[in-house]
XYZ file of C-alpha atoms in Angstrom:
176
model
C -56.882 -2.572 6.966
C -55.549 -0.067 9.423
C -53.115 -3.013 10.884
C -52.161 -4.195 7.486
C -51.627 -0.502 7.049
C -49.447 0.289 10.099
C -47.471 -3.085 9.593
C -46.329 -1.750 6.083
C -45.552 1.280 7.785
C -43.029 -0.401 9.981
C -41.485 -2.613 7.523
C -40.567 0.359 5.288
C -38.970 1.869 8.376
C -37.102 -0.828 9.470
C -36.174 -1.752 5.911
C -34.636 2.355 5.422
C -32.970 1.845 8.570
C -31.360 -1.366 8.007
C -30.470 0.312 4.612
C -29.222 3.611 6.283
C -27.126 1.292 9.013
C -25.535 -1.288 5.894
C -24.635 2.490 4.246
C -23.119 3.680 7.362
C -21.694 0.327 8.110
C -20.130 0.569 4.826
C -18.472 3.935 4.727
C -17.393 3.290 8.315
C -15.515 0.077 7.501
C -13.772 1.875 4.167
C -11.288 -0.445 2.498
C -7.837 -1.295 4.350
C -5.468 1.568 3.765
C -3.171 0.304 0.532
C 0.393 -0.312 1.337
C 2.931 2.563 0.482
C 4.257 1.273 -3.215
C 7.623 0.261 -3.324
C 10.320 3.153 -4.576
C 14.233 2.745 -6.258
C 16.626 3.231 -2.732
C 18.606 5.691 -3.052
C 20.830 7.808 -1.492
C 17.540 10.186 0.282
C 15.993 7.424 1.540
C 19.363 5.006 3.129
C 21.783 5.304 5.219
C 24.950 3.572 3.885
C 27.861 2.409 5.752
C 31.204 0.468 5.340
C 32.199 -2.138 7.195
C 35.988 -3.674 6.948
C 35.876 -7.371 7.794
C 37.930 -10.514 9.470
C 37.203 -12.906 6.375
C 37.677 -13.162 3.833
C 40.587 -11.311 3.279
C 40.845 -8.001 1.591
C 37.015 -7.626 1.537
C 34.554 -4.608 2.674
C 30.892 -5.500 3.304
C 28.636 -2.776 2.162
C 25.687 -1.780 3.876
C 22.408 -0.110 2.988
C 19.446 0.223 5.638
C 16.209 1.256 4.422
C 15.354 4.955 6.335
C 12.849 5.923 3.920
C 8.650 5.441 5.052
C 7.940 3.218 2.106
C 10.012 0.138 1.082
C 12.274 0.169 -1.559
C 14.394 -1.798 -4.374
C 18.026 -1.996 -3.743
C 18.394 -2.693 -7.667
C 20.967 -4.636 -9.191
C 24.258 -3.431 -7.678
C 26.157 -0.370 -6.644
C 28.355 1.512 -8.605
C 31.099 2.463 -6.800
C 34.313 4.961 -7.313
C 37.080 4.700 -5.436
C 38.641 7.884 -4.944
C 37.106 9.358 -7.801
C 38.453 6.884 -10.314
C 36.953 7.476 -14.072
C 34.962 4.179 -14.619
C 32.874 2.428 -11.488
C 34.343 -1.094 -10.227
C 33.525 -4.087 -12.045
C 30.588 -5.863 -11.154
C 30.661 -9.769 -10.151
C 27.807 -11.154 -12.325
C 27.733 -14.428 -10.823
C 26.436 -12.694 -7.826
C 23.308 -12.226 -8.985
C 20.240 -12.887 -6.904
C 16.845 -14.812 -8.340
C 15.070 -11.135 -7.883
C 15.341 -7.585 -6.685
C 16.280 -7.057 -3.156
C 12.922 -5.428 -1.426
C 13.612 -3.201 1.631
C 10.830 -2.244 4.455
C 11.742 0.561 6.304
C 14.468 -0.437 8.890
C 15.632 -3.410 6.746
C 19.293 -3.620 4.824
C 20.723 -4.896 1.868
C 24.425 -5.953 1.642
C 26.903 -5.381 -1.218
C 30.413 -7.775 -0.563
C 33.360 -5.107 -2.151
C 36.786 -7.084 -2.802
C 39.109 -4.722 -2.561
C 42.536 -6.224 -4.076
C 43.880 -9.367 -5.040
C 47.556 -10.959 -5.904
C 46.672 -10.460 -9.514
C 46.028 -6.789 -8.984
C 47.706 -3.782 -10.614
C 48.190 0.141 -10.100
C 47.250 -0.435 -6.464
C 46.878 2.633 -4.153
C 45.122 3.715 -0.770
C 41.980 4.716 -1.140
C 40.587 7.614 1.209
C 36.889 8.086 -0.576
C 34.260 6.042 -1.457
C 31.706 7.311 -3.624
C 28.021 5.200 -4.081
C 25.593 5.378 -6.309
C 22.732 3.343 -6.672
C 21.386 1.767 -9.831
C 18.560 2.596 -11.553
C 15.953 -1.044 -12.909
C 17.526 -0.959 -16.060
C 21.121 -0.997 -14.599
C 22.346 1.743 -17.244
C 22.430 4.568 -14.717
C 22.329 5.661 -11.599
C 18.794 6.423 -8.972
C 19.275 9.696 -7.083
C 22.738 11.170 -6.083
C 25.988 9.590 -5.030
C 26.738 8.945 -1.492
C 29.807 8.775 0.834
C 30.224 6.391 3.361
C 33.203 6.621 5.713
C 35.711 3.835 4.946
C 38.144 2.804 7.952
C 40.445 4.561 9.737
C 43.512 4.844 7.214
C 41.286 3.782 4.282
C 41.844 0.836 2.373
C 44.112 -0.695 -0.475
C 42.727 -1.222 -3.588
C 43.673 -2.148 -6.936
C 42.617 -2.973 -10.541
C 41.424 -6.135 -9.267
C 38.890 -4.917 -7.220
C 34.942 -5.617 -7.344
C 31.559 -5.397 -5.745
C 28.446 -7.978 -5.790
C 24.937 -7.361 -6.654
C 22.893 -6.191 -3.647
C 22.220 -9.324 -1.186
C 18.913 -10.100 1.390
C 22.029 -11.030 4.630
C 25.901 -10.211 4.902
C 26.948 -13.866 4.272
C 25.846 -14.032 0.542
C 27.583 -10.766 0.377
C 30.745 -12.404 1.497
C 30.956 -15.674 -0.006
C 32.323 -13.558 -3.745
């Protein structure tokens, strides 16, 4: 009896234990960290640049690199103001890609900006660009406008000119 006794002893000992080690176990091993949840890009959390380019002609490629700690949705496409002008620049349509752009930190989204064209009116040189990005809904802007440099002289634009929805590489930007 005293065996029996003693062995029952030891089984509920190493049976707590076991328990206390799958508990500790547990708590030590806590679930994977969960990824940062994607936010709108804006203005706070990119840097935006302008580029002027060989081809096509009369084009601007449009740059936005993801600075921000958590990735982010370069929605839609930009609105853009040249030199303060009262209504943004039309928006190509046709441009559109089969879903939202999705930026990781360090990553970029283009934007292709035609600038003029031979059909093109009330041309002038433009010395400002103002960008604003757009909200999911694409009836207003996310965050505050920013102000990339454009080249040296700035650039010629007139009613003609345009900008594409927000592309994964430069070449889709371009091809508009």
């Amino acid at each position: 009896m005293r065996k029996t006794h003693r062995t029952a002893a030891v089984l509920a000992t190493l049976t707590a234990a076991l328990s206390l080690t799958t508990l500790a176990g547990t708590s030590a091993t806590a679930a994977p960290a969960k990824a940062a949840a994607p936010v709108a890009c804006t203005a706070a959390t990119t840097k935006v640049t302008v580029q002027e380019v060989q081809r096509p002609l009369n084009h601007l490629l449009l740059t936005a690199k993801n600075t921000g700690t958590k990735p982010c949705y370069a929605y839609n496409a930009p609105f853009l103001r040249f030199d303060g002008a009262q209504a943004a620049t039309h928006v190509v349509e046709d441009s559109k890609p089969q879903s939202v752009i999705t930026l990781k930190p360090g990553e970029s989204a283009y934007a292709g900006i035609g600038t003029s064209s031979p059909e093109g009116s009330e041309g002038h040189q433009a010395e400002k660009l103002g960008v604003l990005f757009s909200n999911r809904a694409m009836d207003g802007g996310a965050g505050a406008t920013t102000y990339p440099k454009l080249p040296a002289g700035g650039v010629y634009v007139d009613s003609s000119a345009y900008v594409t929805y927000w592309q994964s590489n430069p070449a889709d930007a371009l091809v508009w």
